[in-house]
Each structure stands twice: as C-alpha cells, then as structure tokens.
Coordinates of N, CA and C in Angstrom, one line a residue:
M1 N 200.0 13.0 58.4 CA 199.1 14.0 57.8 C 197.7 13.8 58.4
C2 N 197.1 14.9 58.8 CA 195.7 14.8 59.4 C 194.7 14.4 58.3
Q3 N 193.8 13.6 58.7 CA 192.8 13.1 57.8 C 191.4 13.7 58.0
N4 N 191.1 14.3 59.2 CA 189.8 14.8 59.4 C 189.8 15.9 60.5
S5 N 188.7 16.6 60.6 CA 188.7 17.7 61.5 C 188.8 17.3 63.0
A6 N 188.4 16.1 63.3 CA 188.5 15.6 64.7 C 190.0 15.4 65.1
E7 N 190.8 14.9 64.1 CA 192.2 14.7 64.3 C 192.9 16.1 64.5
I8 N 192.5 17.0 63.6 CA 193.1 18.4 63.7 C 192.7 19.0 65.1
Q9 N 191.5 18.8 65.5 CA 191.0 19.4 66.8 C 191.8 18.7 67.9
N10 N 192.1 17.5 67.8 CA 192.9 16.8 68.9 C 194.3 17.3 68.9
L11 N 194.9 17.5 67.7 CA 196.3 18.0 67.7 C 196.3 19.5 68.2
L12 N 195.3 20.2 67.9 CA 195.2 21.6 68.3 C 195.1 21.7 69.8
A13 N 194.3 20.8 70.4 CA 194.2 20.8 71.9 C 195.5 20.4 72.6
K14 N 196.2 19.5 72.0 CA 197.5 19.0 72.6 C 198.6 20.1 72.4
A15 N 198.6 20.8 71.2 CA 199.5 21.8 70.9 C 199.4 23.0 71.9
C16 N 198.1 23.3 72.3 CA 197.9 24.4 73.1 C 198.4 24.2 74.6
I17 N 198.6 22.9 74.9 CA 199.2 22.7 76.2 C 200.7 22.3 76.2
G18 N 201.3 22.6 75.0 CA 202.7 22.5 74.9 C 203.3 21.2 74.4
C19 N 202.5 20.4 73.6 CA 203.1 19.2 73.0 C 203.8 19.5 71.7
P20 N 205.1 19.4 71.7 CA 205.9 19.8 70.5 C 205.5 18.9 69.3
S21 N 205.3 17.6 69.4 CA 205.1 16.8 68.3 C 203.7 17.1 67.7
S22 N 202.7 17.5 68.5 CA 201.4 17.8 68.0 C 201.5 19.1 67.2
L23 N 202.3 20.1 67.8 CA 202.4 21.4 67.1 C 203.1 21.2 65.7
E24 N 204.1 20.3 65.7 CA 204.8 20.1 64.4 C 203.9 19.4 63.4
S25 N 203.1 18.4 63.9 CA 202.1 17.7 63.0 C 201.1 18.7 62.5
L26 N 200.6 19.5 63.4 CA 199.6 20.5 63.0 C 200.1 21.4 61.9
F27 N 201.3 22.0 62.1 CA 201.9 22.9 61.2 C 202.2 22.2 59.9
G28 N 202.7 20.9 60.0 CA 203.0 20.2 58.8 C 201.8 19.9 57.9
H29 N 200.6 19.8 58.5 CA 199.4 19.6 57.7 C 199.1 20.8 56.8
Y30 N 199.4 22.0 57.3 CA 199.0 23.2 56.6 C 200.2 23.8 55.8
R31 N 201.4 23.2 55.9 CA 202.6 23.8 55.4 C 202.5 24.1 53.9
E32 N 202.0 23.2 53.1 CA 201.9 23.4 51.7 C 200.9 24.5 51.3
R33 N 199.8 24.6 52.0 CA 198.9 25.7 51.8 C 199.5 27.0 52.1
L34 N 200.2 27.1 53.2 CA 200.9 28.4 53.5 C 202.0 28.7 52.5
H35 N 202.7 27.7 52.0 CA 203.7 27.9 51.0 C 203.1 28.5 49.7
R36 N 201.9 28.0 49.3 CA 201.2 28.5 48.1 C 200.8 30.0 48.3
M37 N 200.3 30.3 49.5 CA 199.9 31.6 49.8 C 201.1 32.6 49.7
L38 N 202.3 32.2 50.3 CA 203.5 33.0 50.3 C 204.0 33.2 48.8
R39 N 203.9 32.1 48.1 CA 204.4 32.2 46.7 C 203.5 33.2 45.9
L40 N 202.3 33.3 46.2 CA 201.3 34.1 45.5 C 201.5 35.6 46.0
R41 N 201.9 35.8 47.2 CA 201.8 37.2 47.8 C 203.1 37.8 48.2
M42 N 204.2 37.1 48.1 CA 205.5 37.7 48.4 C 206.0 38.5 47.3
D43 N 206.3 39.8 47.6 CA 206.8 40.7 46.5 C 208.1 40.2 45.9
R44 N 208.2 40.2 44.6 CA 209.4 39.6 44.0 C 210.6 40.5 44.2
R45 N 210.4 41.7 44.6 CA 211.5 42.6 44.9 C 212.3 42.2 46.2
I46 N 211.6 41.4 47.1 CA 212.3 41.0 48.3 C 212.6 39.5 48.3
S47 N 212.1 38.8 47.3 CA 212.3 37.3 47.3 C 213.7 36.9 47.2
A48 N 214.6 37.8 46.7 CA 216.0 37.5 46.6 C 216.7 37.6 47.9
R49 N 216.1 38.3 48.9 CA 216.7 38.5 50.2 C 216.4 37.3 51.1
F50 N 215.3 36.7 50.9 CA 214.9 35.5 51.7 C 213.9 34.7 51.0
D51 N 213.7 33.5 51.3 CA 212.7 32.7 50.6 C 211.5 32.3 51.5
E52 N 210.6 31.5 50.9 CA 209.4 31.1 51.6 C 209.8 30.3 52.8
E53 N 210.8 29.5 52.8 CA 211.2 28.6 53.9 C 211.6 29.5 55.1
D54 N 212.2 30.6 54.9 CA 212.6 31.5 56.0 C 211.3 32.0 56.7
V55 N 210.3 32.4 55.8 CA 209.1 33.0 56.3 C 208.3 31.9 57.0
L56 N 208.3 30.7 56.5 CA 207.6 29.6 57.1 C 208.1 29.3 58.5
Q57 N 209.4 29.4 58.7 CA 210.0 29.1 60.0 C 209.6 30.2 61.0
E58 N 209.5 31.5 60.5 CA 209.0 32.5 61.4 C 207.5 32.3 61.7
I59 N 206.7 31.8 60.8 CA 205.3 31.6 61.0 C 205.2 30.5 62.1
F60 N 206.0 29.5 62.0 CA 206.0 28.4 63.0 C 206.3 28.9 64.4
I61 N 207.3 29.8 64.5 CA 207.6 30.3 65.8 C 206.5 31.2 66.3
Q62 N 205.9 32.0 65.5 CA 204.7 32.8 65.9 C 203.6 31.9 66.3
L63 N 203.3 30.8 65.6 CA 202.3 29.9 65.9 C 202.5 29.3 67.3
S64 N 203.7 28.9 67.6 CA 204.0 28.2 68.9 C 203.7 29.2 70.0
Q65 N 204.1 30.5 69.8 CA 203.9 31.5 70.8 C 202.4 31.9 71.0
S66 N 201.7 31.9 69.9 CA 200.3 32.3 69.9 C 199.4 31.2 70.5
L67 N 199.8 29.9 70.3 CA 199.0 28.8 70.8 C 199.2 28.5 72.2
W68 N 200.3 28.8 72.8 CA 200.6 28.4 74.2 C 199.6 28.9 75.1
G69 N 198.8 27.9 75.7 CA 197.8 28.2 76.7 C 196.6 28.9 76.1
N70 N 196.5 28.9 74.8 CA 195.3 29.5 74.2 C 194.7 28.6 73.1
F71 N 193.4 28.5 73.2 CA 192.6 27.7 72.2 C 191.9 28.7 71.3
P72 N 192.5 29.1 70.2 CA 191.9 30.3 69.5 C 190.6 30.0 68.7
V73 N 190.6 28.9 68.0 CA 189.4 28.6 67.1 C 189.2 27.1 67.1
T74 N 188.1 26.7 66.4 CA 187.8 25.3 66.2 C 188.5 24.9 64.9
S75 N 188.6 23.6 64.6 CA 189.3 23.0 63.5 C 188.9 23.6 62.2
D76 N 187.6 23.9 62.0 CA 187.2 24.3 60.7 C 187.7 25.7 60.3
L77 N 188.1 26.5 61.3 CA 188.6 27.9 61.1 C 190.0 28.0 61.5
F78 N 190.7 26.9 61.8 CA 192.1 27.0 62.3 C 193.0 27.6 61.2
Y79 N 192.8 27.1 59.9 CA 193.7 27.5 58.9 C 193.5 29.0 58.6
V80 N 192.3 29.5 58.7 CA 192.1 31.0 58.5 C 192.8 31.8 59.6
W81 N 192.8 31.3 60.8 CA 193.5 31.9 61.9 C 195.0 31.8 61.7
L82 N 195.5 30.7 61.3 CA 196.9 30.5 61.0 C 197.4 31.3 59.8
R83 N 196.5 31.4 58.8 CA 196.8 32.3 57.6 C 196.9 33.7 58.1
G84 N 196.1 34.2 59.0 CA 196.3 35.5 59.6 C 197.6 35.8 60.2
I85 N 198.2 34.8 60.9 CA 199.5 34.9 61.4 C 200.5 35.0 60.3
A86 N 200.4 34.2 59.3 CA 201.3 34.2 58.2 C 201.2 35.6 57.4
M87 N 200.0 36.1 57.3 CA 199.9 37.4 56.6 C 200.6 38.5 57.4
N88 N 200.5 38.4 58.7 CA 201.2 39.4 59.6 C 202.7 39.3 59.4
V89 N 203.2 38.1 59.4 CA 204.6 37.9 59.3 C 205.1 38.5 57.9
L90 N 204.3 38.2 56.9 CA 204.7 38.6 55.5 C 204.6 40.2 55.4
L91 N 203.5 40.7 56.0 CA 203.4 42.2 56.1 C 204.5 42.8 56.7
E92 N 205.0 42.2 57.8 CA 206.2 42.8 58.5 C 207.4 42.8 57.6
H93 N 207.6 41.8 56.9 CA 208.8 41.7 55.9 C 208.6 42.8 54.9
H94 N 207.4 43.0 54.3 CA 207.2 44.0 53.3 C 207.4 45.4 53.9
R95 N 206.9 45.6 55.1 CA 207.1 46.9 55.8 C 208.6 47.2 56.0
R96 N 209.3 46.2 56.5 CA 210.7 46.3 56.8 C 211.6 46.6 55.5
H97 N 211.3 45.8 54.5 CA 212.1 45.9 53.3 C 211.6 46.9 52.2
L98 N 210.3 47.1 52.2 CA 209.8 48.0 51.1 C 209.1 49.3 51.7
G99 N 209.1 49.4 53.0 CA 208.4 50.6 53.6 C 206.9 50.5 53.6
T100 N 206.3 49.3 53.4 CA 204.9 49.2 53.3 C 204.3 49.4 54.7
H101 N 203.3 50.2 54.9 CA 202.7 50.4 56.2 C 202.0 49.1 56.6
K102 N 202.3 48.7 57.9 CA 201.7 47.5 58.4 C 200.3 47.7 58.7
R103 N 199.5 46.7 58.3 CA 198.0 46.7 58.7 C 197.7 45.4 59.3
D104 N 196.6 45.4 60.1 CA 196.1 44.1 60.7 C 195.7 43.1 59.7
A105 N 196.0 41.9 59.9 CA 195.7 40.8 59.0 C 194.2 40.7 58.7
R106 N 193.4 41.1 59.6 CA 192.0 41.0 59.4 C 191.5 42.0 58.4
L107 N 192.4 43.0 58.1 CA 192.0 44.0 57.1 C 192.8 43.9 55.8
E108 N 193.4 42.7 55.5 CA 194.2 42.7 54.3 C 193.4 42.7 53.1
I109 N 192.1 42.4 53.1 CA 191.2 42.5 52.0 C 190.4 43.7 52.0
S110 N 190.5 44.6 51.0 CA 189.7 45.8 51.0 C 188.8 45.7 49.7
L111 N 187.5 46.0 49.8 CA 186.7 45.9 48.6 C 186.8 47.2 47.8
Q112 N 187.4 48.2 48.3 CA 187.6 49.5 47.6 C 189.0 49.7 47.0
R113 N 190.0 49.1 47.6 CA 191.3 49.3 47.1 C 192.2 48.1 47.1
Q114 N 193.4 48.2 46.5 CA 194.3 47.0 46.4 C 194.7 46.7 47.8
S115 N 195.0 45.4 48.1 CA 195.5 44.9 49.3 C 197.0 45.2 49.4
A116 N 197.5 45.4 50.6 CA 199.0 45.5 50.8 C 199.7 44.3 50.4
L117 N 199.0 43.2 50.3 CA 199.7 41.9 49.9 C 198.8 41.3 48.8
E118 N 198.6 42.1 47.8 CA 197.7 41.6 46.7 C 198.3 40.4 46.0
A119 N 197.4 39.6 45.4 CA 197.8 38.4 44.7 C 198.6 38.8 43.5
S120 N 199.7 38.1 43.2 CA 200.5 38.4 42.0 C 199.8 37.9 40.7
S121 N 199.6 38.9 39.8 CA 199.0 38.5 38.5 C 199.9 37.6 37.8
H122 N 201.2 37.8 38.0 CA 202.2 36.9 37.3 C 202.1 35.5 37.7
V123 N 202.0 35.3 39.0 CA 201.8 33.9 39.5 C 200.5 33.3 39.1
L124 N 199.4 34.1 39.2 CA 198.1 33.6 38.8 C 198.1 33.2 37.3
A125 N 198.7 34.0 36.5 CA 198.7 33.8 35.0 C 199.5 32.5 34.8
N126 N 200.6 32.3 35.4 CA 201.4 31.1 35.2 C 200.6 29.9 35.7
Y127 N 199.9 30.0 36.8 CA 199.1 28.9 37.3 C 198.0 28.5 36.3
L128 N 197.3 29.5 35.8 CA 196.2 29.3 34.9 C 196.7 28.7 33.5
A129 N 197.9 29.3 33.1 CA 198.5 28.8 31.9 C 198.9 27.3 32.0
A130 N 199.4 27.0 33.1 CA 199.9 25.6 33.3 C 198.8 24.6 33.4
S131 N 197.6 25.1 33.7 CA 196.4 24.2 33.8 C 195.8 23.9 32.4
G132 N 196.2 24.6 31.4 CA 195.7 24.4 30.0 C 196.7 23.8 29.1
T133 N 196.3 23.9 27.8 CA 197.2 23.4 26.8 C 198.0 24.5 26.2
S134 N 199.3 24.6 26.5 CA 200.1 25.7 26.0 C 200.6 25.4 24.6
P135 N 200.8 26.5 23.8 CA 201.3 26.3 22.5 C 202.7 25.6 22.5
S136 N 203.1 24.9 21.5 CA 204.4 24.2 21.5 C 205.5 25.2 21.3
D137 N 205.2 26.3 20.6 CA 206.3 27.3 20.4 C 206.5 28.1 21.7
A138 N 207.7 28.1 22.2 CA 208.0 28.8 23.5 C 207.7 30.3 23.5
A139 N 208.2 30.9 22.4 CA 208.0 32.4 22.3 C 206.5 32.7 22.3
M140 N 205.7 31.9 21.5 CA 204.3 32.2 21.5 C 203.6 31.9 22.9
A141 N 204.1 30.9 23.6 CA 203.5 30.6 24.9 C 203.8 31.7 25.9
D142 N 205.1 32.3 25.8 CA 205.4 33.4 26.7 C 204.6 34.6 26.4
E143 N 204.3 34.9 25.1 CA 203.5 36.0 24.7 C 202.1 35.9 25.2
L144 N 201.5 34.7 25.1 CA 200.2 34.5 25.6 C 200.1 34.6 27.1
R145 N 201.1 34.1 27.8 CA 201.1 34.2 29.2 C 201.2 35.7 29.7
S146 N 202.0 36.4 28.9 CA 202.1 37.8 29.2 C 200.8 38.6 29.0
R147 N 200.1 38.2 28.0 CA 198.8 38.8 27.7 C 197.8 38.4 28.8
L148 N 197.9 37.1 29.2 CA 197.0 36.7 30.3 C 197.3 37.4 31.6
E149 N 198.5 37.6 31.9 CA 198.9 38.4 33.1 C 198.3 39.8 33.1
S150 N 198.4 40.5 31.9 CA 197.9 41.8 31.8 C 196.4 41.8 32.0
L151 N 195.7 40.8 31.4 CA 194.3 40.6 31.5 C 193.9 40.5 33.0
I152 N 194.6 39.6 33.7 CA 194.3 39.4 35.2 C 194.5 40.7 35.9
D153 N 195.6 41.4 35.6 CA 195.9 42.6 36.3 C 194.9 43.7 36.1
S154 N 194.1 43.6 35.0 CA 193.1 44.6 34.7 C 191.8 44.3 35.4
M155 N 191.7 43.2 36.1 CA 190.4 42.8 36.7 C 190.2 43.7 38.0
D156 N 188.9 43.7 38.3 CA 188.5 44.4 39.6 C 189.2 43.7 40.7
P157 N 189.8 44.5 41.7 CA 190.6 43.9 42.7 C 189.9 42.8 43.5
I158 N 188.6 43.0 43.8 CA 187.9 41.9 44.6 C 187.7 40.7 43.8
D159 N 187.4 40.8 42.5 CA 187.3 39.6 41.6 C 188.6 38.9 41.5
K160 N 189.7 39.6 41.4 CA 191.0 38.9 41.3 C 191.3 38.3 42.7
E161 N 190.9 38.9 43.8 CA 191.2 38.3 45.1 C 190.4 37.1 45.3
V162 N 189.1 37.1 45.0 CA 188.3 35.9 45.1 C 188.9 34.7 44.3
L163 N 189.3 35.0 43.1 CA 189.9 33.9 42.3 C 191.2 33.4 42.9
A164 N 192.0 34.3 43.4 CA 193.2 33.9 44.0 C 193.0 33.0 45.3
L165 N 192.0 33.4 46.1 CA 191.7 32.6 47.3 C 191.1 31.2 46.9
R166 N 190.2 31.2 46.0 CA 189.6 29.9 45.6 C 190.4 29.1 44.7
H167 N 190.9 29.7 43.6 CA 191.6 28.9 42.6 C 193.1 28.6 43.0
F168 N 193.8 29.6 43.5 CA 195.2 29.3 43.7 C 195.5 28.9 45.2
E169 N 195.0 29.6 46.2 CA 195.2 29.2 47.5 C 194.3 28.0 47.9
Q170 N 193.3 27.8 47.1 CA 192.4 26.6 47.3 C 191.7 26.6 48.6
L171 N 191.2 27.8 49.0 CA 190.4 27.9 50.2 C 189.0 27.4 50.0
S172 N 188.4 26.8 51.0 CA 187.0 26.4 50.8 C 186.1 27.6 50.8
P173 N 184.8 27.4 50.4 CA 183.9 28.5 50.4 C 183.8 29.1 51.8
H174 N 183.7 28.3 52.8 CA 183.6 28.8 54.2 C 184.9 29.6 54.6
E175 N 186.0 29.1 54.3 CA 187.3 29.8 54.6 C 187.4 31.1 53.8
T176 N 187.0 31.1 52.6 CA 187.0 32.3 51.7 C 186.1 33.4 52.4
A177 N 184.9 33.0 52.8 CA 184.0 33.9 53.4 C 184.6 34.5 54.7
E178 N 185.3 33.7 55.5 CA 185.9 34.2 56.7 C 187.0 35.2 56.4
V179 N 187.8 34.9 55.4 CA 188.9 35.8 55.0 C 188.3 37.1 54.5
L180 N 187.3 37.1 53.7 CA 186.7 38.3 53.2 C 185.7 39.0 54.2
Q181 N 185.4 38.3 55.3 CA 184.5 38.8 56.3 C 183.1 39.1 55.7
I182 N 182.6 38.2 54.9 CA 181.3 38.3 54.4 C 180.6 36.9 54.6
Q183 N 179.3 36.9 54.3 CA 178.6 35.6 54.4 C 179.0 34.6 53.3
E184 N 178.9 33.4 53.7 CA 179.4 32.3 52.7 C 178.6 32.4 51.4
K185 N 177.3 32.6 51.5 CA 176.6 32.7 50.2 C 177.1 33.9 49.4
A186 N 177.4 35.0 50.0 CA 177.9 36.2 49.2 C 179.3 35.9 48.6
A187 N 180.1 35.1 49.4 CA 181.4 34.8 48.9 C 181.3 33.9 47.6
G188 N 180.3 32.9 47.7 CA 180.0 32.1 46.6 C 179.6 32.8 45.3
M189 N 178.7 33.8 45.6 CA 178.2 34.6 44.4 C 179.4 35.4 43.8
R190 N 180.2 36.0 44.7 CA 181.4 36.7 44.2 C 182.3 35.8 43.3
Y191 N 182.5 34.6 43.8 CA 183.4 33.7 43.1 C 182.8 33.4 41.7
I192 N 181.5 33.1 41.6 CA 180.8 32.8 40.3 C 180.9 34.0 39.4
R193 N 180.7 35.2 40.0 CA 180.8 36.4 39.2 C 182.2 36.6 38.6
A194 N 183.2 36.4 39.5 CA 184.6 36.6 39.1 C 184.9 35.6 38.0
L195 N 184.5 34.4 38.1 CA 184.8 33.4 37.0 C 184.2 33.8 35.7
K196 N 182.9 34.3 35.8 CA 182.3 34.7 34.5 C 183.0 35.9 33.9
R197 N 183.4 36.8 34.7 CA 184.1 38.0 34.2 C 185.5 37.6 33.6
L198 N 186.2 36.6 34.2 CA 187.4 36.2 33.7 C 187.2 35.5 32.3
K199 N 186.2 34.7 32.3 CA 185.9 34.0 31.0 C 185.6 34.9 29.9
H200 N 184.8 36.0 30.2 CA 184.4 37.0 29.2 C 185.7 37.7 28.7
L201 N 186.5 38.1 29.7 CA 187.8 38.8 29.3 C 188.7 37.9 28.5
M202 N 188.8 36.6 28.8 CA 189.6 35.7 28.0 C 189.0 35.6 26.6
A203 N 187.7 35.5 26.5 CA 187.1 35.3 25.2 C 187.3 36.6 24.4
D204 N 187.2 37.8 25.0 CA 187.4 39.0 24.3 C 188.9 39.2 23.8
T205 N 189.8 38.7 24.6 CA 191.2 38.8 24.4 C 191.8 37.8 23.4
F206 N 191.4 36.5 23.6 CA 191.9 35.4 22.8 C 191.0 34.8 21.8
G207 N 189.7 35.2 22.0 CA 188.7 34.6 21.1 C 188.5 33.1 21.4
E208 N 188.0 32.4 20.4 CA 187.7 30.9 20.6 C 189.0 30.1 20.6
S209 N 190.1 30.7 20.3 CA 191.4 30.0 20.2 C 192.2 29.9 21.6
T210 N 191.6 30.5 22.6 CA 192.3 30.5 23.9 C 192.7 29.1 24.3
P211 N 193.9 28.8 24.7 CA 194.4 27.5 25.1 C 194.0 27.1 26.5
W212 N 193.3 28.0 27.3 CA 193.1 27.8 28.7 C 191.6 27.9 29.0
S213 N 191.2 27.2 30.0 CA 189.9 27.2 30.5 C 189.9 27.4 32.0
V214 N 188.8 28.0 32.6 CA 188.7 28.2 34.0 C 187.4 27.7 34.5

C-alpha cells in the first residue's frame, strides 16, 4: 500500500512505461475508494446483472490502456483522473443497460440538474444511519432510515453531491474542488453549507430525538 505522494508518483512513472507490478500496486491503492464510488452510484436496476468487481476489472483495463506512454497528472490529482475513467466506464454500463445518454466524465456534476450518475440517497442514508446510534427495534430503525432517505432525496442536488463526495467517497477538499471544477475555497464553503442544511432538515424531521449526527 502506498504511504505518500512520492511513492505514488514513483509508481505512476513506472506504470506509464509499462511496469505491470507498479500498475497493479497503483490500482490496488485506490481500489477501495473506487469500490465506494461504484457502490454509491451504480443504479440498483443493473446491479443484478453485474457487480462492482466486474466494473473494477474494466476500470483496470482502461487504466492500463490510458497510462501506456502517457503521464496524465501528478500524484495529488491522480485519483480524480482515475475516478474520471471509472465514471466513464459506469456511464457506459448505464447507457447500455438503461438507455442513459453518455456524457463526458468531466461533466458528470451539474449545478442546475441531476447527474446521470447521481449519488444514491438510499446508500447515503444507510451510511449516515450506520454512523449513529440506531434504535434497538428493527422496524423502528427501518422506518427512521426510510425517512432519512426521503430527507436526503429532497436536498438540493449540489448539496447532496458535495456531501456524497466528502462524506461517503471521502474525497479531500482539493479533490472535491477538482471534481466540481470550482475553487477549493468555494468547494469548502459548499460543503459547510450542505452540512448545515442537512442538520436543519434532520432537526425539523426528527427533532432533538434524532439518533444520528453529521
């Protein structure tokens, strides 16, 4: 596992000249992050036809083809670049199986409309619910999670997207800014605003008895 940006940069340089072991190590470092992204954005209607491992294998193949003889980015932006490849692979699956029009990965976030690969409110709700203290009664816990999912689904798309990037995908402020194609300071402000809005919505919905915090 890579420990620092210098090691990643070294692996990236070797992978670009065709070193298989460096390519595998580089991909292995980011595999779990990609898996989280796929779990969040893969449409549940097609998940029965193939799983994240199938898509990860395709991403690895695309990565090897894209890196050959090409040094695309520095280590601090490599994951954003790799994530773009992953989004394109997933977009192609959605287009093929659901008839979704394919769009460039650089355009997957729109400030005016929903993304073609928007974050799943169901997955986000389960993630937030798991981070808190759930009621002991299973039926009550399911009901609360369902209400939390509806609450997240009602959020402004950009607020929901910022929370998905920072909270669930665990992108850094710098990476989030690159994905959204905005300044890092603006990305930070959007994240703070989204957190405040989610907290207000949770307080309005659950009152002081909400079992979760963000």
